[in-house]
């Protein structure tokens, strides 16, 4: 009986450690540009399937992401994106988190055309994105194509198109999240110590 429980526990641990999340993006389009290149109401078209695999090959779950799920995800993600805003540190943390997750991309196509009324901001964001993409792409990824182009003098426009497969190992997500939390606790601990010592010094000086 104990031997059976041992092998069952071993099986479950191995299954969790080898759990892979596959995001099959068959179509994903966000655009507020019509056929004539003019501004229109933003449209979202997508067909995305999320699949779960254990032992890297055995599929145990498959779910088509519908509009309701997309709206729920958007509501949860938007507040976090607002916090990031233009903070270089927060953007750096986000990029580091994405890179440490060790994503695997296959047959991936990324096209982004966008415009902003503020030309200086447009150039800044275009340069930032053009720098970030090569930083994120890994050499072992195959069939990766991307294109980023600015649109000048036409207001705030976006045309984003994605297609391809993204694989994420659960163990990498857990490890990356743990390391980021650990670093955050260490930094907060140092700040607390330095604040405490500075307060003590000011108290001593006040009695001289």
GROMACS .gro file of C-alpha atoms in nm:
model
  208
    1UNK     CA    1   0.000   0.000   0.000
    2UNK     CA    2   0.279   0.242   0.094
    3UNK     CA    3   0.464   0.151  -0.223
    4UNK     CA    4   0.156   0.232  -0.434
    5UNK     CA    5   0.116   0.569  -0.257
    6UNK     CA    6   0.484   0.642  -0.311
    7UNK     CA    7   0.464   0.577  -0.687
    8UNK     CA    8   0.137   0.773  -0.709
    9UNK     CA    9   0.298   1.069  -0.533
   10UNK     CA   10   0.604   1.041  -0.756
   11UNK     CA   11   0.379   1.035  -1.063
   12UNK     CA   12   0.190   1.348  -0.952
   13UNK     CA   13   0.510   1.542  -0.873
   14UNK     CA   14   0.664   1.446  -1.208
   15UNK     CA   15   0.343   1.540  -1.391
   16UNK     CA   16   0.337   1.884  -1.223
   17UNK     CA   17   0.707   1.950  -1.288
   18UNK     CA   18   0.668   1.858  -1.656
   19UNK     CA   19   0.339   2.046  -1.702
   20UNK     CA   20   0.353   2.252  -2.020
   21UNK     CA   21   0.113   2.527  -2.122
   22UNK     CA   22   0.072   2.565  -2.497
   23UNK     CA   23  -0.093   2.877  -2.639
   24UNK     CA   24  -0.193   2.811  -2.998
   25UNK     CA   25  -0.256   3.152  -3.156
   26UNK     CA   26  -0.430   3.074  -3.482
   27UNK     CA   27  -0.545   3.433  -3.524
   28UNK     CA   28  -0.507   3.745  -3.311
   29UNK     CA   29  -0.577   4.092  -3.452
   30UNK     CA   30  -0.622   4.425  -3.274
   31UNK     CA   31  -0.676   4.714  -3.511
   32UNK     CA   32  -0.839   5.055  -3.536
   33UNK     CA   33  -0.726   5.113  -3.896
   34UNK     CA   34  -0.959   5.061  -4.189
   35UNK     CA   35  -0.863   4.950  -4.542
   36UNK     CA   36  -0.786   5.311  -4.638
   37UNK     CA   37  -0.547   5.358  -4.347
   38UNK     CA   38  -0.788   5.581  -4.153
   39UNK     CA   39  -0.899   5.569  -3.790
   40UNK     CA   40  -1.197   5.351  -3.698
   41UNK     CA   41  -1.341   5.190  -3.386
   42UNK     CA   42  -1.095   4.938  -3.245
   43UNK     CA   43  -1.168   4.576  -3.335
   44UNK     CA   44  -1.049   4.254  -3.177
   45UNK     CA   45  -1.053   3.928  -3.371
   46UNK     CA   46  -0.896   3.616  -3.229
   47UNK     CA   47  -0.890   3.240  -3.226
   48UNK     CA   48  -0.665   3.120  -2.943
   49UNK     CA   49  -0.656   2.771  -2.794
   50UNK     CA   50  -0.488   2.698  -2.460
   51UNK     CA   51  -0.368   2.341  -2.408
   52UNK     CA   52  -0.209   2.162  -2.112
   53UNK     CA   53   0.041   1.877  -2.150
   54UNK     CA   54   0.204   1.651  -1.893
   55UNK     CA   55   0.536   1.478  -1.964
   56UNK     CA   56   0.560   1.732  -2.252
   57UNK     CA   57   0.352   1.519  -2.489
   58UNK     CA   58   0.031   1.394  -2.322
   59UNK     CA   59  -0.252   1.647  -2.370
   60UNK     CA   60  -0.489   1.663  -2.072
   61UNK     CA   61  -0.679   1.987  -2.139
   62UNK     CA   62  -0.782   2.211  -2.427
   63UNK     CA   63  -0.984   2.533  -2.414
   64UNK     CA   64  -1.086   2.780  -2.683
   65UNK     CA   65  -1.050   3.134  -2.547
   66UNK     CA   66  -1.376   3.320  -2.615
   67UNK     CA   67  -1.458   3.689  -2.578
   68UNK     CA   68  -1.578   3.651  -2.218
   69UNK     CA   69  -1.245   3.499  -2.111
   70UNK     CA   70  -1.056   3.767  -2.304
   71UNK     CA   71  -1.250   4.043  -2.129
   72UNK     CA   72  -1.179   3.890  -1.786
   73UNK     CA   73  -0.807   3.868  -1.862
   74UNK     CA   74  -0.804   4.227  -1.988
   75UNK     CA   75  -0.972   4.354  -1.670
   76UNK     CA   76  -0.710   4.183  -1.453
   77UNK     CA   77  -0.408   4.284  -1.663
   78UNK     CA   78  -0.495   4.650  -1.731
   79UNK     CA   79  -0.442   4.776  -1.371
   80UNK     CA   80  -0.097   4.616  -1.364
   81UNK     CA   81  -0.005   4.770  -1.699
   82UNK     CA   82  -0.111   5.112  -1.569
   83UNK     CA   83   0.125   5.072  -1.273
   84UNK     CA   84   0.412   5.000  -1.510
   85UNK     CA   85   0.335   5.317  -1.707
   86UNK     CA   86   0.665   5.477  -1.817
   87UNK     CA   87   0.874   5.350  -1.527
   88UNK     CA   88   1.203   5.214  -1.662
   89UNK     CA   89   1.248   4.991  -1.354
   90UNK     CA   90   0.904   4.831  -1.391
   91UNK     CA   91   0.956   4.774  -1.765
   92UNK     CA   92   1.293   4.615  -1.683
   93UNK     CA   93   1.130   4.383  -1.428
   94UNK     CA   94   0.863   4.281  -1.678
   95UNK     CA   95   1.122   4.204  -1.948
   96UNK     CA   96   1.334   4.006  -1.703
   97UNK     CA   97   1.029   3.807  -1.591
   98UNK     CA   98   0.937   3.725  -1.953
   99UNK     CA   99   1.291   3.623  -2.042
  100UNK     CA  100   1.338   3.405  -1.732
  101UNK     CA  101   1.018   3.214  -1.811
  102UNK     CA  102   1.208   3.065  -2.106
  103UNK     CA  103   0.922   3.078  -2.353
  104UNK     CA  104   0.939   2.855  -2.658
  105UNK     CA  105   0.804   3.006  -2.980
  106UNK     CA  106   0.728   2.806  -3.294
  107UNK     CA  107   0.622   2.932  -3.636
  108UNK     CA  108   0.558   3.271  -3.479
  109UNK     CA  109   0.462   3.580  -3.678
  110UNK     CA  110   0.439   3.925  -3.515
  111UNK     CA  111   0.336   4.239  -3.705
  112UNK     CA  112   0.287   4.578  -3.539
  113UNK     CA  113   0.204   4.906  -3.712
  114UNK     CA  114   0.120   5.195  -3.481
  115UNK     CA  115   0.096   5.571  -3.467
  116UNK     CA  116   0.089   5.831  -3.187
  117UNK     CA  117   0.001   6.200  -3.212
  118UNK     CA  118   0.315   6.293  -3.020
  119UNK     CA  119   0.593   6.225  -3.272
  120UNK     CA  120   0.869   6.226  -3.008
  121UNK     CA  121   0.683   5.967  -2.802
  122UNK     CA  122   0.621   5.762  -3.118
  123UNK     CA  123   0.992   5.753  -3.198
  124UNK     CA  124   1.078   5.664  -2.836
  125UNK     CA  125   0.832   5.371  -2.822
  126UNK     CA  126   0.931   5.248  -3.169
  127UNK     CA  127   1.299   5.247  -3.068
  128UNK     CA  128   1.214   5.073  -2.738
  129UNK     CA  129   1.011   4.796  -2.906
  130UNK     CA  130   1.272   4.748  -3.180
  131UNK     CA  131   1.536   4.701  -2.907
  132UNK     CA  132   1.324   4.473  -2.688
  133UNK     CA  133   1.224   4.218  -2.953
  134UNK     CA  134   1.578   4.100  -3.044
  135UNK     CA  135   1.654   4.089  -2.669
  136UNK     CA  136   1.365   3.847  -2.610
  137UNK     CA  137   1.418   3.624  -2.913
  138UNK     CA  138   1.625   3.313  -2.847
  139UNK     CA  139   1.857   3.148  -3.098
  140UNK     CA  140   1.689   2.806  -3.070
  141UNK     CA  141   1.352   2.945  -3.180
  142UNK     CA  142   1.265   2.854  -3.537
  143UNK     CA  143   1.059   3.029  -3.802
  144UNK     CA  144   1.025   3.358  -3.613
  145UNK     CA  145   0.921   3.659  -3.819
  146UNK     CA  146   0.844   4.007  -3.691
  147UNK     CA  147   0.784   4.354  -3.827
  148UNK     CA  148   0.744   4.685  -3.643
  149UNK     CA  149   0.669   5.008  -3.826
  150UNK     CA  150   0.563   5.357  -3.710
  151UNK     CA  151   0.276   5.547  -3.871
  152UNK     CA  152   0.332   5.922  -3.882
  153UNK     CA  153   0.081   6.212  -3.885
  154UNK     CA  154  -0.234   6.002  -3.859
  155UNK     CA  155  -0.320   6.019  -3.487
  156UNK     CA  156  -0.334   5.728  -3.245
  157UNK     CA  157  -0.345   5.410  -3.453
  158UNK     CA  158  -0.265   5.046  -3.395
  159UNK     CA  159  -0.264   4.733  -3.606
  160UNK     CA  160  -0.130   4.428  -3.421
  161UNK     CA  161  -0.132   4.079  -3.572
  162UNK     CA  162  -0.007   3.760  -3.405
  163UNK     CA  163   0.006   3.401  -3.519
  164UNK     CA  164   0.202   3.105  -3.386
  165UNK     CA  165   0.260   2.873  -3.092
  166UNK     CA  166   0.390   2.967  -2.746
  167UNK     CA  167   0.502   2.698  -2.501
  168UNK     CA  168   0.554   2.773  -2.130
  169UNK     CA  169   0.676   2.527  -1.866
  170UNK     CA  170   0.497   2.570  -1.534
  171UNK     CA  171   0.817   2.510  -1.337
  172UNK     CA  172   0.980   2.814  -1.501
  173UNK     CA  173   0.685   3.037  -1.406
  174UNK     CA  174   0.698   2.918  -1.044
  175UNK     CA  175   1.076   2.957  -1.019
  176UNK     CA  176   1.077   3.306  -1.176
  177UNK     CA  177   0.793   3.428  -0.953
  178UNK     CA  178   0.968   3.289  -0.644
  179UNK     CA  179   1.301   3.455  -0.729
  180UNK     CA  180   1.137   3.793  -0.794
  181UNK     CA  181   0.950   3.779  -0.461
  182UNK     CA  182   1.267   3.674  -0.282
  183UNK     CA  183   1.464   3.967  -0.426
  184UNK     CA  184   1.181   4.203  -0.333
  185UNK     CA  185   1.186   4.083   0.029
  186UNK     CA  186   1.565   4.127   0.049
  187UNK     CA  187   1.542   4.483  -0.083
  188UNK     CA  188   1.259   4.570   0.156
  189UNK     CA  189   1.459   4.423   0.447
  190UNK     CA  190   1.760   4.637   0.362
  191UNK     CA  191   1.547   4.948   0.336
  192UNK     CA  192   1.393   4.875   0.677
  193UNK     CA  193   1.733   4.830   0.842
  194UNK     CA  194   1.875   5.149   0.695
  195UNK     CA  195   1.567   5.346   0.802
  196UNK     CA  196   1.587   5.209   1.156
  197UNK     CA  197   1.954   5.299   1.200
  198UNK     CA  198   1.906   5.651   1.065
  199UNK     CA  199   1.618   5.713   1.309
  200UNK     CA  200   1.832   5.600   1.603
  201UNK     CA  201   2.112   5.839   1.510
  202UNK     CA  202   1.878   6.135   1.484
  203UNK     CA  203   1.739   6.049   1.830
  204UNK     CA  204   2.089   6.042   1.984
  205UNK     CA  205   2.181   6.375   1.832
  206UNK     CA  206   1.864   6.535   1.969
  207UNK     CA  207   1.983   6.465   2.328
  208UNK     CA  208   2.334   6.611   2.292
   0.00000   0.00000   0.00000
